[in-house]
Amino acid sequence: MRAPAPVVRWLAGKTRTERRIVTSVAVAVGIAVLWLAIWQPLHADTEAMRTARDVNATALAAARKMTEEAVGLARTTAASTPADTRTALERTLNQHNLRGAVTQLDWQDGRAHVVFAAVSYDALIALLEALQRDAGLRAIDATLTARVEPGTVRAELTLAR
């Protein structure tokens, strides 16, 4: 690689020390340009990729854990029989002293249709929480109608696994 003619003529008029200084400055400027143009962006991108990798690894671990839990829940749900579901519902109603408040309890296609003519809202929420936690039953359809008595509702629930 050769220098342009005007640069060669200009350097020819300089002493050997001046040429070394000019060459040193040119090399330093070249290194600074390479450092700013290549090294800094590469370093910043590397740090960003490390951060993204850590975030993605955490998300992947969480997803794997959720998948394992879902598989475990599916096995548990598939293993239970409708008789177990009925027993669990009856047991939970009795534990919360709400069996007497049930005015209608029907079973159809593995789903329970439960009607409470009058039930405390707080007791109903506690029952639904216990059913989901202990029996794996969830309310898939619910109609709540306020009653005249404060804090009580008429509740029509459809429960299923």
Short mmCIF file of N, CA and C in Angstrom, two decimals:
data_model
loop_
_atom_site.label_atom_id
_atom_site.label_comp_id
_atom_site.label_asym_id
_atom_site.label_seq_id
_atom_site.Cartn_x
_atom_site.Cartn_y
_atom_site.Cartn_z
N MET A 1 0.85 -1.17 0.00
CA MET A 1 0.00 0.00 0.00
C MET A 1 0.90 1.23 0.00
N ARG A 2 0.64 2.12 -0.92
CA ARG A 2 1.47 3.32 -1.06
C ARG A 2 0.69 4.55 -0.67
N ALA A 3 1.41 5.51 -0.17
CA ALA A 3 0.80 6.78 0.22
C ALA A 3 0.59 7.63 -1.02
N PRO A 4 -0.41 8.53 -1.01
CA PRO A 4 -0.63 9.41 -2.15
C PRO A 4 0.60 10.31 -2.40
N ALA A 5 0.77 10.73 -3.63
CA ALA A 5 1.94 11.52 -4.05
C ALA A 5 2.13 12.79 -3.22
N PRO A 6 1.06 13.58 -2.93
CA PRO A 6 1.30 14.80 -2.13
C PRO A 6 1.83 14.48 -0.73
N VAL A 7 1.35 13.36 -0.14
CA VAL A 7 1.81 12.98 1.19
C VAL A 7 3.28 12.57 1.12
N VAL A 8 3.67 11.82 0.07
CA VAL A 8 5.07 11.39 -0.10
C VAL A 8 5.97 12.60 -0.24
N ARG A 9 5.58 13.60 -1.05
CA ARG A 9 6.38 14.82 -1.23
C ARG A 9 6.51 15.58 0.08
N TRP A 10 5.41 15.65 0.83
CA TRP A 10 5.43 16.38 2.10
C TRP A 10 6.36 15.69 3.09
N LEU A 11 6.29 14.33 3.17
CA LEU A 11 7.15 13.58 4.07
C LEU A 11 8.62 13.64 3.66
N ALA A 12 8.87 13.76 2.35
CA ALA A 12 10.26 13.82 1.85
C ALA A 12 10.96 15.06 2.39
N GLY A 13 10.22 16.11 2.63
CA GLY A 13 10.80 17.35 3.14
C GLY A 13 10.99 17.34 4.65
N LYS A 14 10.63 16.27 5.34
CA LYS A 14 10.70 16.20 6.81
C LYS A 14 11.91 15.37 7.23
N THR A 15 12.32 15.59 8.46
CA THR A 15 13.44 14.82 9.00
C THR A 15 12.94 13.43 9.39
N ARG A 16 13.89 12.56 9.67
CA ARG A 16 13.56 11.19 10.04
C ARG A 16 12.73 11.16 11.33
N THR A 17 13.03 11.97 12.31
CA THR A 17 12.29 12.04 13.57
C THR A 17 10.86 12.52 13.32
N GLU A 18 10.69 13.53 12.46
CA GLU A 18 9.35 14.03 12.14
C GLU A 18 8.52 12.96 11.45
N ARG A 19 9.16 12.19 10.57
CA ARG A 19 8.43 11.11 9.89
C ARG A 19 7.98 10.03 10.89
N ARG A 20 8.84 9.70 11.85
CA ARG A 20 8.47 8.73 12.87
C ARG A 20 7.30 9.25 13.71
N ILE A 21 7.34 10.53 14.05
CA ILE A 21 6.24 11.12 14.84
C ILE A 21 4.94 11.07 14.04
N VAL A 22 4.99 11.44 12.76
CA VAL A 22 3.80 11.41 11.91
C VAL A 22 3.28 9.98 11.80
N THR A 23 4.19 9.02 11.61
CA THR A 23 3.78 7.62 11.50
C THR A 23 3.15 7.15 12.81
N SER A 24 3.74 7.52 13.94
CA SER A 24 3.20 7.13 15.24
C SER A 24 1.82 7.72 15.46
N VAL A 25 1.64 8.99 15.12
CA VAL A 25 0.33 9.64 15.26
C VAL A 25 -0.69 8.96 14.35
N ALA A 26 -0.28 8.64 13.11
CA ALA A 26 -1.20 7.97 12.18
C ALA A 26 -1.61 6.60 12.71
N VAL A 27 -0.65 5.86 13.28
CA VAL A 27 -0.98 4.55 13.84
C VAL A 27 -1.91 4.72 15.04
N ALA A 28 -1.65 5.70 15.92
CA ALA A 28 -2.50 5.94 17.08
C ALA A 28 -3.91 6.32 16.64
N VAL A 29 -4.03 7.17 15.65
CA VAL A 29 -5.36 7.56 15.13
C VAL A 29 -6.05 6.34 14.54
N GLY A 30 -5.32 5.51 13.80
CA GLY A 30 -5.91 4.30 13.23
C GLY A 30 -6.41 3.35 14.30
N ILE A 31 -5.62 3.18 15.36
CA ILE A 31 -6.04 2.31 16.47
C ILE A 31 -7.28 2.89 17.15
N ALA A 32 -7.30 4.21 17.37
CA ALA A 32 -8.45 4.84 18.01
C ALA A 32 -9.70 4.67 17.15
N VAL A 33 -9.57 4.83 15.85
CA VAL A 33 -10.72 4.66 14.95
C VAL A 33 -11.21 3.22 14.98
N LEU A 34 -10.30 2.26 14.92
CA LEU A 34 -10.69 0.85 14.99
C LEU A 34 -11.36 0.54 16.33
N TRP A 35 -10.80 1.09 17.41
CA TRP A 35 -11.38 0.84 18.73
C TRP A 35 -12.80 1.40 18.81
N LEU A 36 -13.00 2.61 18.32
CA LEU A 36 -14.33 3.23 18.37
C LEU A 36 -15.30 2.59 17.38
N ALA A 37 -14.81 2.24 16.20
CA ALA A 37 -15.71 1.74 15.15
C ALA A 37 -16.00 0.25 15.28
N ILE A 38 -15.07 -0.53 15.87
CA ILE A 38 -15.27 -1.97 15.90
C ILE A 38 -15.37 -2.50 17.33
N TRP A 39 -14.39 -2.23 18.16
CA TRP A 39 -14.34 -2.83 19.49
C TRP A 39 -15.49 -2.39 20.39
N GLN A 40 -15.77 -1.11 20.45
CA GLN A 40 -16.83 -0.62 21.33
C GLN A 40 -18.20 -1.21 20.96
N PRO A 41 -18.62 -1.17 19.70
CA PRO A 41 -19.91 -1.80 19.36
C PRO A 41 -19.93 -3.31 19.64
N LEU A 42 -18.83 -4.00 19.36
CA LEU A 42 -18.78 -5.43 19.66
C LEU A 42 -18.92 -5.70 21.15
N HIS A 43 -18.25 -4.90 21.93
CA HIS A 43 -18.32 -5.07 23.39
C HIS A 43 -19.73 -4.79 23.90
N ALA A 44 -20.35 -3.73 23.42
CA ALA A 44 -21.72 -3.39 23.83
C ALA A 44 -22.69 -4.49 23.40
N ASP A 45 -22.55 -5.00 22.18
CA ASP A 45 -23.43 -6.06 21.71
C ASP A 45 -23.22 -7.35 22.51
N THR A 46 -21.98 -7.63 22.88
CA THR A 46 -21.69 -8.82 23.68
C THR A 46 -22.38 -8.73 25.03
N GLU A 47 -22.31 -7.58 25.67
CA GLU A 47 -22.98 -7.40 26.96
C GLU A 47 -24.50 -7.54 26.81
N ALA A 48 -25.05 -6.96 25.75
CA ALA A 48 -26.49 -7.06 25.52
C ALA A 48 -26.90 -8.52 25.29
N MET A 49 -26.09 -9.25 24.55
CA MET A 49 -26.39 -10.67 24.29
C MET A 49 -26.30 -11.49 25.58
N ARG A 50 -25.34 -11.18 26.45
CA ARG A 50 -25.24 -11.90 27.72
C ARG A 50 -26.46 -11.63 28.58
N THR A 51 -26.89 -10.40 28.63
CA THR A 51 -28.08 -10.05 29.40
C THR A 51 -29.31 -10.77 28.84
N ALA A 52 -29.46 -10.73 27.52
CA ALA A 52 -30.60 -11.40 26.88
C ALA A 52 -30.54 -12.91 27.12
N ARG A 53 -29.35 -13.47 27.09
CA ARG A 53 -29.20 -14.91 27.34
C ARG A 53 -29.66 -15.25 28.75
N ASP A 54 -29.26 -14.43 29.72
CA ASP A 54 -29.66 -14.69 31.11
C ASP A 54 -31.18 -14.58 31.27
N VAL A 55 -31.77 -13.57 30.67
CA VAL A 55 -33.22 -13.40 30.75
C VAL A 55 -33.93 -14.58 30.07
N ASN A 56 -33.44 -14.98 28.91
CA ASN A 56 -34.05 -16.10 28.19
C ASN A 56 -33.88 -17.41 28.95
N ALA A 57 -32.73 -17.59 29.58
CA ALA A 57 -32.52 -18.81 30.36
C ALA A 57 -33.48 -18.87 31.54
N THR A 58 -33.71 -17.74 32.19
CA THR A 58 -34.65 -17.69 33.29
C THR A 58 -36.07 -17.98 32.80
N ALA A 59 -36.45 -17.39 31.69
CA ALA A 59 -37.79 -17.63 31.12
C ALA A 59 -37.94 -19.09 30.70
N LEU A 60 -36.90 -19.66 30.13
CA LEU A 60 -36.95 -21.06 29.72
C LEU A 60 -37.10 -21.98 30.92
N ALA A 61 -36.36 -21.69 31.99
CA ALA A 61 -36.47 -22.50 33.20
C ALA A 61 -37.88 -22.41 33.78
N ALA A 62 -38.45 -21.21 33.80
CA ALA A 62 -39.81 -21.05 34.30
C ALA A 62 -40.81 -21.80 33.42
N ALA A 63 -40.63 -21.73 32.12
CA ALA A 63 -41.53 -22.44 31.20
C ALA A 63 -41.44 -23.95 31.39
N ARG A 64 -40.21 -24.44 31.58
CA ARG A 64 -40.05 -25.88 31.81
C ARG A 64 -40.73 -26.30 33.11
N LYS A 65 -40.60 -25.48 34.14
CA LYS A 65 -41.22 -25.80 35.41
C LYS A 65 -42.74 -25.82 35.27
N MET A 66 -43.29 -24.82 34.56
CA MET A 66 -44.74 -24.79 34.35
C MET A 66 -45.21 -26.00 33.55
N THR A 67 -44.42 -26.40 32.56
CA THR A 67 -44.77 -27.57 31.76
C THR A 67 -44.79 -28.83 32.62
N GLU A 68 -43.78 -28.97 33.48
CA GLU A 68 -43.75 -30.13 34.37
C GLU A 68 -44.95 -30.13 35.31
N GLU A 69 -45.31 -28.95 35.83
CA GLU A 69 -46.47 -28.85 36.71
C GLU A 69 -47.75 -29.19 35.96
N ALA A 70 -47.86 -28.70 34.72
CA ALA A 70 -49.06 -28.98 33.92
C ALA A 70 -49.18 -30.48 33.64
N VAL A 71 -48.06 -31.12 33.34
CA VAL A 71 -48.09 -32.56 33.09
C VAL A 71 -48.50 -33.29 34.37
N GLY A 72 -47.97 -32.85 35.50
CA GLY A 72 -48.35 -33.47 36.77
C GLY A 72 -49.82 -33.28 37.07
N LEU A 73 -50.33 -32.07 36.81
CA LEU A 73 -51.75 -31.81 37.04
C LEU A 73 -52.61 -32.63 36.10
N ALA A 74 -52.18 -32.77 34.86
CA ALA A 74 -52.96 -33.56 33.90
C ALA A 74 -53.03 -35.01 34.34
N ARG A 75 -51.91 -35.53 34.85
CA ARG A 75 -51.92 -36.92 35.33
C ARG A 75 -52.84 -37.07 36.53
N THR A 76 -52.79 -36.09 37.44
CA THR A 76 -53.63 -36.14 38.62
C THR A 76 -55.10 -36.05 38.24
N THR A 77 -55.43 -35.15 37.33
CA THR A 77 -56.81 -34.96 36.90
C THR A 77 -57.31 -36.19 36.15
N ALA A 78 -56.49 -36.75 35.29
CA ALA A 78 -56.90 -37.92 34.52
C ALA A 78 -57.08 -39.13 35.41
N ALA A 79 -56.31 -39.20 36.48
CA ALA A 79 -56.39 -40.37 37.35
C ALA A 79 -57.64 -40.36 38.23
N SER A 80 -58.20 -39.19 38.48
CA SER A 80 -59.37 -39.13 39.35
C SER A 80 -60.62 -39.56 38.60
N THR A 81 -61.51 -40.17 39.33
CA THR A 81 -62.75 -40.66 38.73
C THR A 81 -63.89 -39.72 39.08
N PRO A 82 -65.00 -39.80 38.38
CA PRO A 82 -66.14 -38.96 38.73
C PRO A 82 -66.61 -39.18 40.16
N ALA A 83 -66.51 -40.41 40.67
CA ALA A 83 -66.91 -40.68 42.05
C ALA A 83 -66.01 -39.90 43.01
N ASP A 84 -64.70 -39.82 42.69
CA ASP A 84 -63.78 -39.02 43.51
C ASP A 84 -64.18 -37.55 43.49
N THR A 85 -64.60 -37.08 42.34
CA THR A 85 -65.00 -35.68 42.21
C THR A 85 -66.24 -35.42 43.05
N ARG A 86 -67.20 -36.30 42.98
CA ARG A 86 -68.42 -36.12 43.77
C ARG A 86 -68.11 -36.17 45.27
N THR A 87 -67.29 -37.11 45.64
CA THR A 87 -66.91 -37.23 47.06
C THR A 87 -66.17 -35.98 47.52
N ALA A 88 -65.28 -35.49 46.69
CA ALA A 88 -64.52 -34.29 47.06
C ALA A 88 -65.43 -33.08 47.21
N LEU A 89 -66.40 -32.96 46.30
CA LEU A 89 -67.35 -31.85 46.40
C LEU A 89 -68.17 -31.95 47.68
N GLU A 90 -68.69 -33.13 47.95
CA GLU A 90 -69.49 -33.33 49.17
C GLU A 90 -68.65 -33.05 50.42
N ARG A 91 -67.44 -33.55 50.45
CA ARG A 91 -66.57 -33.36 51.60
C ARG A 91 -66.28 -31.87 51.82
N THR A 92 -65.99 -31.15 50.74
CA THR A 92 -65.68 -29.72 50.86
C THR A 92 -66.90 -28.93 51.30
N LEU A 93 -68.08 -29.28 50.79
CA LEU A 93 -69.31 -28.61 51.23
C LEU A 93 -69.54 -28.84 52.72
N ASN A 94 -69.32 -30.06 53.17
CA ASN A 94 -69.51 -30.37 54.59
C ASN A 94 -68.47 -29.65 55.45
N GLN A 95 -67.23 -29.58 54.99
CA GLN A 95 -66.17 -28.91 55.76
C GLN A 95 -66.47 -27.43 55.96
N HIS A 96 -67.11 -26.82 54.97
CA HIS A 96 -67.43 -25.39 55.06
C HIS A 96 -68.86 -25.14 55.56
N ASN A 97 -69.50 -26.19 56.03
CA ASN A 97 -70.87 -26.10 56.57
C ASN A 97 -71.85 -25.47 55.58
N LEU A 98 -71.69 -25.82 54.30
CA LEU A 98 -72.58 -25.25 53.28
C LEU A 98 -73.45 -26.33 52.62
N ARG A 99 -73.37 -27.57 53.08
CA ARG A 99 -74.19 -28.62 52.46
C ARG A 99 -75.66 -28.33 52.65
N GLY A 100 -76.05 -27.79 53.79
CA GLY A 100 -77.45 -27.47 54.05
C GLY A 100 -77.95 -26.30 53.22
N ALA A 101 -77.04 -25.44 52.76
CA ALA A 101 -77.44 -24.27 51.97
C ALA A 101 -77.65 -24.61 50.50
N VAL A 102 -77.22 -25.80 50.08
CA VAL A 102 -77.39 -26.21 48.68
C VAL A 102 -78.85 -26.56 48.44
N THR A 103 -79.46 -25.91 47.45
CA THR A 103 -80.85 -26.20 47.12
C THR A 103 -80.97 -27.14 45.93
N GLN A 104 -79.91 -27.25 45.15
CA GLN A 104 -79.93 -28.15 44.00
C GLN A 104 -78.51 -28.57 43.70
N LEU A 105 -78.32 -29.87 43.44
CA LEU A 105 -77.01 -30.42 43.10
C LEU A 105 -77.22 -31.49 42.04
N ASP A 106 -76.82 -31.21 40.80
CA ASP A 106 -76.99 -32.14 39.69
C ASP A 106 -75.63 -32.42 39.06
N TRP A 107 -75.48 -33.62 38.52
CA TRP A 107 -74.27 -34.02 37.82
C TRP A 107 -74.61 -34.34 36.38
N GLN A 108 -73.83 -33.79 35.46
CA GLN A 108 -74.05 -34.08 34.04
C GLN A 108 -72.72 -33.94 33.32
N ASP A 109 -72.32 -34.98 32.61
CA ASP A 109 -71.07 -34.99 31.84
C ASP A 109 -69.86 -34.63 32.70
N GLY A 110 -69.81 -35.12 33.92
CA GLY A 110 -68.67 -34.87 34.79
C GLY A 110 -68.64 -33.47 35.38
N ARG A 111 -69.72 -32.74 35.20
CA ARG A 111 -69.82 -31.38 35.75
C ARG A 111 -70.90 -31.34 36.81
N ALA A 112 -70.64 -30.55 37.83
CA ALA A 112 -71.63 -30.39 38.90
C ALA A 112 -72.33 -29.05 38.73
N HIS A 113 -73.64 -29.08 38.80
CA HIS A 113 -74.43 -27.84 38.78
C HIS A 113 -74.97 -27.67 40.20
N VAL A 114 -74.48 -26.62 40.88
CA VAL A 114 -74.82 -26.39 42.28
C VAL A 114 -75.55 -25.06 42.39
N VAL A 115 -76.67 -25.07 43.13
CA VAL A 115 -77.44 -23.85 43.34
C VAL A 115 -77.56 -23.60 44.84
N PHE A 116 -77.23 -22.38 45.23
CA PHE A 116 -77.43 -21.92 46.61
C PHE A 116 -78.51 -20.84 46.54
N ALA A 117 -79.60 -21.01 47.27
CA ALA A 117 -80.64 -19.99 47.28
C ALA A 117 -80.15 -18.74 48.01
N ALA A 118 -79.44 -18.95 49.10
CA ALA A 118 -78.89 -17.83 49.86
C ALA A 118 -77.62 -18.31 50.54
N VAL A 119 -76.52 -17.65 50.23
CA VAL A 119 -75.24 -18.02 50.82
C VAL A 119 -74.41 -16.75 51.01
N SER A 120 -73.62 -16.73 52.07
CA SER A 120 -72.73 -15.60 52.33
C SER A 120 -71.70 -15.53 51.21
N TYR A 121 -71.45 -14.33 50.73
CA TYR A 121 -70.49 -14.15 49.65
C TYR A 121 -69.11 -14.61 50.09
N ASP A 122 -68.71 -14.26 51.31
CA ASP A 122 -67.40 -14.66 51.82
C ASP A 122 -67.29 -16.18 51.91
N ALA A 123 -68.35 -16.84 52.37
CA ALA A 123 -68.34 -18.30 52.48
C ALA A 123 -68.26 -18.94 51.09
N LEU A 124 -68.94 -18.34 50.12
CA LEU A 124 -68.90 -18.87 48.76
C LEU A 124 -67.49 -18.77 48.17
N ILE A 125 -66.84 -17.64 48.39
CA ILE A 125 -65.48 -17.46 47.87
C ILE A 125 -64.53 -18.44 48.55
N ALA A 126 -64.67 -18.63 49.85
CA ALA A 126 -63.83 -19.60 50.57
C ALA A 126 -64.08 -21.01 50.04
N LEU A 127 -65.34 -21.35 49.75
CA LEU A 127 -65.67 -22.66 49.20
C LEU A 127 -65.02 -22.85 47.83
N LEU A 128 -65.14 -21.86 46.97
CA LEU A 128 -64.55 -21.97 45.63
C LEU A 128 -63.03 -22.12 45.70
N GLU A 129 -62.41 -21.40 46.61
CA GLU A 129 -60.96 -21.52 46.78
C GLU A 129 -60.58 -22.93 47.24
N ALA A 130 -61.31 -23.44 48.21
CA ALA A 130 -61.03 -24.79 48.72
C ALA A 130 -61.30 -25.85 47.66
N LEU A 131 -62.36 -25.69 46.88
CA LEU A 131 -62.65 -26.65 45.82
C LEU A 131 -61.52 -26.68 44.79
N GLN A 132 -61.02 -25.53 44.43
CA GLN A 132 -59.95 -25.48 43.45
C GLN A 132 -58.66 -26.04 44.03
N ARG A 133 -58.34 -25.67 45.23
CA ARG A 133 -57.09 -26.10 45.85
C ARG A 133 -57.10 -27.59 46.19
N ASP A 134 -58.16 -28.06 46.84
CA ASP A 134 -58.18 -29.42 47.36
C ASP A 134 -58.75 -30.45 46.39
N ALA A 135 -59.81 -30.10 45.68
CA ALA A 135 -60.49 -31.07 44.84
C ALA A 135 -60.19 -30.88 43.35
N GLY A 136 -59.56 -29.79 43.01
CA GLY A 136 -59.27 -29.54 41.59
C GLY A 136 -60.50 -29.13 40.81
N LEU A 137 -61.56 -28.71 41.49
CA LEU A 137 -62.79 -28.27 40.82
C LEU A 137 -62.74 -26.76 40.66
N ARG A 138 -63.12 -26.30 39.48
CA ARG A 138 -63.14 -24.87 39.20
C ARG A 138 -64.53 -24.47 38.73
N ALA A 139 -64.89 -23.25 39.02
CA ALA A 139 -66.16 -22.73 38.53
C ALA A 139 -65.96 -22.35 37.07
N ILE A 140 -66.66 -23.06 36.18
CA ILE A 140 -66.55 -22.72 34.76
C ILE A 140 -67.70 -21.83 34.31
N ASP A 141 -68.73 -21.77 35.16
CA ASP A 141 -69.85 -20.87 34.89
C ASP A 141 -70.45 -20.50 36.25
N ALA A 142 -70.72 -19.23 36.43
CA ALA A 142 -71.29 -18.79 37.71
C ALA A 142 -72.22 -17.63 37.47
N THR A 143 -73.35 -17.69 38.14
CA THR A 143 -74.30 -16.58 38.13
C THR A 143 -74.58 -16.21 39.58
N LEU A 144 -74.22 -15.00 39.95
CA LEU A 144 -74.43 -14.52 41.31
C LEU A 144 -75.44 -13.39 41.26
N THR A 145 -76.45 -13.49 42.12
CA THR A 145 -77.48 -12.47 42.18
C THR A 145 -77.54 -11.95 43.61
N ALA A 146 -77.46 -10.65 43.76
CA ALA A 146 -77.50 -10.05 45.10
C ALA A 146 -78.87 -10.28 45.72
N ARG A 147 -78.86 -10.50 47.02
CA ARG A 147 -80.11 -10.67 47.77
C ARG A 147 -80.32 -9.44 48.64
N VAL A 148 -81.47 -9.36 49.25
CA VAL A 148 -81.82 -8.21 50.10
C VAL A 148 -80.92 -8.17 51.32
N GLU A 149 -80.61 -9.33 51.89
CA GLU A 149 -79.76 -9.37 53.07
C GLU A 149 -78.34 -8.97 52.67
N PRO A 150 -77.71 -8.05 53.39
CA PRO A 150 -76.36 -7.62 53.02
C PRO A 150 -75.36 -8.78 53.11
N GLY A 151 -74.51 -8.88 52.09
CA GLY A 151 -73.45 -9.90 52.08
C GLY A 151 -73.89 -11.27 51.64
N THR A 152 -75.14 -11.42 51.19
CA THR A 152 -75.59 -12.73 50.73
C THR A 152 -75.97 -12.65 49.26
N VAL A 153 -75.83 -13.79 48.60
CA VAL A 153 -76.14 -13.87 47.17
C VAL A 153 -76.86 -15.18 46.87
N ARG A 154 -77.54 -15.20 45.74
CA ARG A 154 -78.06 -16.44 45.17
C ARG A 154 -76.99 -16.85 44.15
N ALA A 155 -76.53 -18.09 44.25
CA ALA A 155 -75.42 -18.51 43.40
C ALA A 155 -75.79 -19.78 42.62
N GLU A 156 -75.56 -19.73 41.32
CA GLU A 156 -75.71 -20.89 40.45
C GLU A 156 -74.33 -21.15 39.88
N LEU A 157 -73.74 -22.28 40.20
CA LEU A 157 -72.37 -22.61 39.80
C LEU A 157 -72.34 -23.88 38.95
N THR A 158 -71.49 -23.88 37.97
CA THR A 158 -71.16 -25.10 37.24
C THR A 158 -69.69 -25.35 37.51
N LEU A 159 -69.40 -26.51 38.10
CA LEU A 159 -68.04 -26.86 38.51
C LEU A 159 -67.54 -28.02 37.67
N ALA A 160 -66.27 -27.96 37.31
CA ALA A 160 -65.66 -29.04 36.54
C ALA A 160 -64.16 -29.04 36.79
N ARG A 161 -63.51 -30.13 36.42
CA ARG A 161 -62.05 -30.23 36.53
C ARG A 161 -61.39 -29.61 35.33
#
